Amino acid sequence: RRPIVGRATARGSGRTGRTWPQRILIGVNVVLVLACLGIAAGLTKIRTTLEQVPVVDVGGALSAPVDVGQPRNVLIIGTDSHKGLDKSDPVVKGRLEGENLADVIMVLRVDPTDGSARLLSIPRDSKVELPDGSKQRINAAIGGPQGPKTLVQTIKRNFGISIDNYVEVDFAAFKDLVEVLGTVPVYFTTPVRDRTTGLYIDDAGCIPLNPDQALAYARSRHFEFKQNGKWKTDGTGDLGRISRQQDFMKRAMRRASDQGIRNPSTATGMVDAAASAVVLDDTLNVGTILDLLGQFRSFNPDDLDTYQVPTEAAPSGGVAYQDVIMEQ
């Protein structure tokens, strides 16, 4: 196995005493899609759909191909692109055409040798050094002329993580997947809202979120909750959003299982919904995907360990940077 070496200590649900790249190793909907693909791996329809998924050339930034039976690190990117959404969609309001920053940055490590899966989230405002030597927020790395290649190189340069594969999704894919599920139930202890994303839940309890509500919840960085009749700011910003995204991902996977995702027609609907908006790296061929995901078709969402790169607020020059807390 290839060792993973890193310098930061991650917050998460795993064991203590090791650096986070040693302990671990994606948009929310990507992991759900992967589960569906594994369940439906034998279907001709799924194979045909996979062959039509767009690919991107990462320009040699990825690691050398890994045997399907060995652990691999998959970079999962959720972009803020609204391509494919109707102009009347509330997500489009106030957004510029062609915007494409990495709102969600996750590294999923899957290990077929023991059937484990671990997920690391990197805060989008983390201040990092890009390959050209400049210091910027990590979510801007994908916006340059070399796009995904620059982001992959940036992650390896700053965190010591080698990336084996690349998966990218956008807003449209997220909403389409929730549409197939019908709703995804999320438990709220109080009414909540985010006036920036349009989130508004006026009751406490287990609330089934429709596609619009689910996206507003997953995007929320200005989260507010109602206490004693007054709205209060959550104050956790992007870091709180990461926790909510990870929780939503597990709930969506459970919902898929409850909806009978092992039924071929249900699984096919999930894959069809995502195929037009998911982008894979050009080394991830159909055979590898099906072989790999077939090994995880019975994976329990509750067994997914989640982590977050530890950071601290370090605004500079009017930019809301987060400094990565390196291991002492």
mmCIF file with all atom_site columns, C-alpha atoms in Angstrom, residues 65-162:
data_model
loop_
_atom_site.group_PDB
_atom_site.id
_atom_site.type_symbol
_atom_site.label_atom_id
_atom_site.label_alt_id
_atom_site.label_comp_id
_atom_site.label_asym_id
_atom_site.label_entity_id
_atom_site.label_seq_id
_atom_site.pdbx_PDB_ins_code
_atom_site.Cartn_x
_atom_site.Cartn_y
_atom_site.Cartn_z
_atom_site.occupancy
_atom_site.B_iso_or_equiv
_atom_site.pdbx_formal_charge
_atom_site.auth_seq_id
_atom_site.auth_comp_id
_atom_site.auth_asym_id
_atom_site.auth_atom_id
_atom_site.pdbx_PDB_model_num
ATOM 1  C CA . PRO A 1 65  ? -3.136  3.980  -11.516 1.00 0.00 ? 65  PRO A CA 1
ATOM 2  C CA . VAL A 1 66  ? -4.015  1.953  -8.427  1.00 0.00 ? 66  VAL A CA 1
ATOM 3  C CA . ASP A 1 67  ? -5.074  -1.686 -8.540  1.00 0.00 ? 67  ASP A CA 1
ATOM 4  C CA . VAL A 1 68  ? -8.813  -1.988 -7.920  1.00 0.00 ? 68  VAL A CA 1
ATOM 5  C CA . GLY A 1 69  ? -8.166  -4.109 -4.849  1.00 0.00 ? 69  GLY A CA 1
ATOM 6  C CA . GLN A 1 70  ? -6.007  -1.465 -3.148  1.00 0.00 ? 70  GLN A CA 1
ATOM 7  C CA . PRO A 1 71  ? -6.983  1.700  -1.217  1.00 0.00 ? 71  PRO A CA 1
ATOM 8  C CA . ARG A 1 72  ? -7.481  4.840  -3.270  1.00 0.00 ? 72  ARG A CA 1
ATOM 9  C CA . ASN A 1 73  ? -8.117  8.536  -2.592  1.00 0.00 ? 73  ASN A CA 1
ATOM 10 C CA . VAL A 1 74  ? -10.930 10.123 -4.579  1.00 0.00 ? 74  VAL A CA 1
ATOM 11 C CA . LEU A 1 75  ? -11.124 13.914 -4.705  1.00 0.00 ? 75  LEU A CA 1
ATOM 12 C CA . ILE A 1 76  ? -14.791 14.950 -4.675  1.00 0.00 ? 76  ILE A CA 1
ATOM 13 C CA . ILE A 1 77  ? -15.591 18.494 -5.731  1.00 0.00 ? 77  ILE A CA 1
ATOM 14 C CA . GLY A 1 78  ? -18.973 20.197 -5.460  1.00 0.00 ? 78  GLY A CA 1
ATOM 15 C CA . THR A 1 79  ? -18.860 23.342 -7.586  1.00 0.00 ? 79  THR A CA 1
ATOM 16 C CA . ASP A 1 80  ? -21.103 26.392 -7.336  1.00 0.00 ? 80  ASP A CA 1
ATOM 17 C CA . SER A 1 81  ? -21.870 26.202 -11.055 1.00 0.00 ? 81  SER A CA 1
ATOM 18 C CA . HIS A 1 82  ? -25.553 26.713 -11.830 1.00 0.00 ? 82  HIS A CA 1
ATOM 19 C CA . LYS A 1 83  ? -25.255 25.369 -15.356 1.00 0.00 ? 83  LYS A CA 1
ATOM 20 C CA . GLY A 1 84  ? -28.341 23.369 -16.274 1.00 0.00 ? 84  GLY A CA 1
ATOM 21 C CA . LEU A 1 85  ? -30.668 25.187 -13.884 1.00 0.00 ? 85  LEU A CA 1
ATOM 22 C CA . ASP A 1 86  ? -33.583 27.291 -15.099 1.00 0.00 ? 86  ASP A CA 1
ATOM 23 C CA . LYS A 1 87  ? -33.032 31.053 -14.927 1.00 0.00 ? 87  LYS A CA 1
ATOM 24 C CA . SER A 1 88  ? -36.006 31.297 -12.578 1.00 0.00 ? 88  SER A CA 1
ATOM 25 C CA . ASP A 1 89  ? -34.384 28.932 -10.067 1.00 0.00 ? 89  ASP A CA 1
ATOM 26 C CA . PRO A 1 90  ? -33.664 30.789 -6.790  1.00 0.00 ? 90  PRO A CA 1
ATOM 27 C CA . VAL A 1 91  ? -30.069 29.487 -6.813  1.00 0.00 ? 91  VAL A CA 1
ATOM 28 C CA . VAL A 1 92  ? -29.349 31.449 -10.000 1.00 0.00 ? 92  VAL A CA 1
ATOM 29 C CA . LYS A 1 93  ? -30.397 34.802 -8.524  1.00 0.00 ? 93  LYS A CA 1
ATOM 30 C CA . GLY A 1 94  ? -27.437 37.178 -8.191  1.00 0.00 ? 94  GLY A CA 1
ATOM 31 C CA . ARG A 1 95  ? -24.935 34.742 -9.669  1.00 0.00 ? 95  ARG A CA 1
ATOM 32 C CA . LEU A 1 96  ? -22.689 35.467 -12.646 1.00 0.00 ? 96  LEU A CA 1
ATOM 33 C CA . GLU A 1 97  ? -22.744 33.227 -15.708 1.00 0.00 ? 97  GLU A CA 1
ATOM 34 C CA . GLY A 1 98  ? -19.825 30.801 -15.737 1.00 0.00 ? 98  GLY A CA 1
ATOM 35 C CA . GLU A 1 99  ? -19.039 30.961 -11.998 1.00 0.00 ? 99  GLU A CA 1
ATOM 36 C CA . ASN A 1 100 ? -17.231 27.781 -11.010 1.00 0.00 ? 100 ASN A CA 1
ATOM 37 C CA . LEU A 1 101 ? -15.553 27.694 -7.602  1.00 0.00 ? 101 LEU A CA 1
ATOM 38 C CA . ALA A 1 102 ? -15.123 24.639 -5.404  1.00 0.00 ? 102 ALA A CA 1
ATOM 39 C CA . ASP A 1 103 ? -17.807 25.037 -2.736  1.00 0.00 ? 103 ASP A CA 1
ATOM 40 C CA . VAL A 1 104 ? -17.293 21.502 -1.430  1.00 0.00 ? 104 VAL A CA 1
ATOM 41 C CA . ILE A 1 105 ? -13.869 19.833 -1.273  1.00 0.00 ? 105 ILE A CA 1
ATOM 42 C CA . MET A 1 106 ? -13.725 16.293 0.073   1.00 0.00 ? 106 MET A CA 1
ATOM 43 C CA . VAL A 1 107 ? -11.263 13.424 -0.113  1.00 0.00 ? 107 VAL A CA 1
ATOM 44 C CA . LEU A 1 108 ? -12.914 10.014 0.070   1.00 0.00 ? 108 LEU A CA 1
ATOM 45 C CA . ARG A 1 109 ? -10.623 7.106  0.919   1.00 0.00 ? 109 ARG A CA 1
ATOM 46 C CA . VAL A 1 110 ? -12.043 3.710  0.069   1.00 0.00 ? 110 VAL A CA 1
ATOM 47 C CA . ASP A 1 111 ? -10.216 0.571  1.144   1.00 0.00 ? 111 ASP A CA 1
ATOM 48 C CA . PRO A 1 112 ? -11.458 -2.648 -0.477  1.00 0.00 ? 112 PRO A CA 1
ATOM 49 C CA . THR A 1 113 ? -9.139  -4.710 1.720   1.00 0.00 ? 113 THR A CA 1
ATOM 50 C CA . ASP A 1 114 ? -11.334 -4.086 4.773   1.00 0.00 ? 114 ASP A CA 1
ATOM 51 C CA . GLY A 1 115 ? -14.462 -2.520 3.229   1.00 0.00 ? 115 GLY A CA 1
ATOM 52 C CA . SER A 1 116 ? -13.928 0.814  4.989   1.00 0.00 ? 116 SER A CA 1
ATOM 53 C CA . ALA A 1 117 ? -14.636 4.324  3.729   1.00 0.00 ? 117 ALA A CA 1
ATOM 54 C CA . ARG A 1 118 ? -13.480 7.599  5.289   1.00 0.00 ? 118 ARG A CA 1
ATOM 55 C CA . LEU A 1 119 ? -14.239 11.141 4.270   1.00 0.00 ? 119 LEU A CA 1
ATOM 56 C CA . LEU A 1 120 ? -12.144 14.265 4.838   1.00 0.00 ? 120 LEU A CA 1
ATOM 57 C CA . SER A 1 121 ? -13.576 17.734 4.221   1.00 0.00 ? 121 SER A CA 1
ATOM 58 C CA . ILE A 1 122 ? -11.265 20.672 3.481   1.00 0.00 ? 122 ILE A CA 1
ATOM 59 C CA . PRO A 1 123 ? -12.771 24.095 4.309   1.00 0.00 ? 123 PRO A CA 1
ATOM 60 C CA . ARG A 1 124 ? -13.168 26.115 1.107   1.00 0.00 ? 124 ARG A CA 1
ATOM 61 C CA . ASP A 1 125 ? -11.577 29.228 2.659   1.00 0.00 ? 125 ASP A CA 1
ATOM 62 C CA . SER A 1 126 ? -8.378  27.429 3.720   1.00 0.00 ? 126 SER A CA 1
ATOM 63 C CA . LYS A 1 127 ? -5.375  29.591 2.859   1.00 0.00 ? 127 LYS A CA 1
ATOM 64 C CA . VAL A 1 128 ? -2.973  27.509 0.802   1.00 0.00 ? 128 VAL A CA 1
ATOM 65 C CA . GLU A 1 129 ? -0.019  27.870 -1.520  1.00 0.00 ? 129 GLU A CA 1
ATOM 66 C CA . LEU A 1 130 ? -0.844  27.238 -5.162  1.00 0.00 ? 130 LEU A CA 1
ATOM 67 C CA . PRO A 1 131 ? 1.658   25.632 -7.573  1.00 0.00 ? 131 PRO A CA 1
ATOM 68 C CA . ASP A 1 132 ? 2.646   29.095 -8.836  1.00 0.00 ? 132 ASP A CA 1
ATOM 69 C CA . GLY A 1 133 ? 3.669   30.109 -5.315  1.00 0.00 ? 133 GLY A CA 1
ATOM 70 C CA . SER A 1 134 ? 0.758   32.482 -4.654  1.00 0.00 ? 134 SER A CA 1
ATOM 71 C CA . LYS A 1 135 ? -1.298  32.285 -1.440  1.00 0.00 ? 135 LYS A CA 1
ATOM 72 C CA . GLN A 1 136 ? -5.040  31.992 -2.034  1.00 0.00 ? 136 GLN A CA 1
ATOM 73 C CA . ARG A 1 137 ? -8.166  30.289 -0.738  1.00 0.00 ? 137 ARG A CA 1
ATOM 74 C CA . ILE A 1 138 ? -8.242  26.692 -1.855  1.00 0.00 ? 138 ILE A CA 1
ATOM 75 C CA . ASN A 1 139 ? -11.639 27.000 -3.550  1.00 0.00 ? 139 ASN A CA 1
ATOM 76 C CA . ALA A 1 140 ? -10.103 29.365 -6.112  1.00 0.00 ? 140 ALA A CA 1
ATOM 77 C CA . ALA A 1 141 ? -7.559  26.761 -7.259  1.00 0.00 ? 141 ALA A CA 1
ATOM 78 C CA . ILE A 1 142 ? -10.068 25.140 -9.583  1.00 0.00 ? 142 ILE A CA 1
ATOM 79 C CA . GLY A 1 143 ? -10.874 28.446 -11.270 1.00 0.00 ? 143 GLY A CA 1
ATOM 80 C CA . GLY A 1 144 ? -7.543  28.854 -13.075 1.00 0.00 ? 144 GLY A CA 1
ATOM 81 C CA . PRO A 1 145 ? -6.731  27.894 -16.658 1.00 0.00 ? 145 PRO A CA 1
ATOM 82 C CA . GLN A 1 146 ? -5.695  24.359 -15.636 1.00 0.00 ? 146 GLN A CA 1
ATOM 83 C CA . GLY A 1 147 ? -8.673  23.893 -13.319 1.00 0.00 ? 147 GLY A CA 1
ATOM 84 C CA . PRO A 1 148 ? -8.763  20.432 -11.711 1.00 0.00 ? 148 PRO A CA 1
ATOM 85 C CA . LYS A 1 149 ? -5.050  19.858 -12.286 1.00 0.00 ? 149 LYS A CA 1
ATOM 86 C CA . THR A 1 150 ? -4.170  22.918 -10.191 1.00 0.00 ? 150 THR A CA 1
ATOM 87 C CA . LEU A 1 151 ? -6.501  21.846 -7.385  1.00 0.00 ? 151 LEU A CA 1
ATOM 88 C CA . VAL A 1 152 ? -5.064  18.314 -7.270  1.00 0.00 ? 152 VAL A CA 1
ATOM 89 C CA . GLN A 1 153 ? -1.511  19.700 -7.175  1.00 0.00 ? 153 GLN A CA 1
ATOM 90 C CA . THR A 1 154 ? -2.497  22.217 -4.483  1.00 0.00 ? 154 THR A CA 1
ATOM 91 C CA . ILE A 1 155 ? -3.879  19.496 -2.209  1.00 0.00 ? 155 ILE A CA 1
ATOM 92 C CA . LYS A 1 156 ? -0.744  17.379 -2.567  1.00 0.00 ? 156 LYS A CA 1
ATOM 93 C CA . ARG A 1 157 ? 1.532   20.411 -2.075  1.00 0.00 ? 157 ARG A CA 1
ATOM 94 C CA . ASN A 1 158 ? -0.181  21.597 1.121   1.00 0.00 ? 158 ASN A CA 1
ATOM 95 C CA . PHE A 1 159 ? -1.505  18.415 2.735   1.00 0.00 ? 159 PHE A CA 1
ATOM 96 C CA . GLY A 1 160 ? 0.720   15.660 1.400   1.00 0.00 ? 160 GLY A CA 1
ATOM 97 C CA . ILE A 1 161 ? -2.233  13.708 -0.008  1.00 0.00 ? 161 ILE A CA 1
ATOM 98 C CA . SER A 1 162 ? -1.842  11.956 -3.339  1.00 0.00 ? 162 SER A CA 1
#
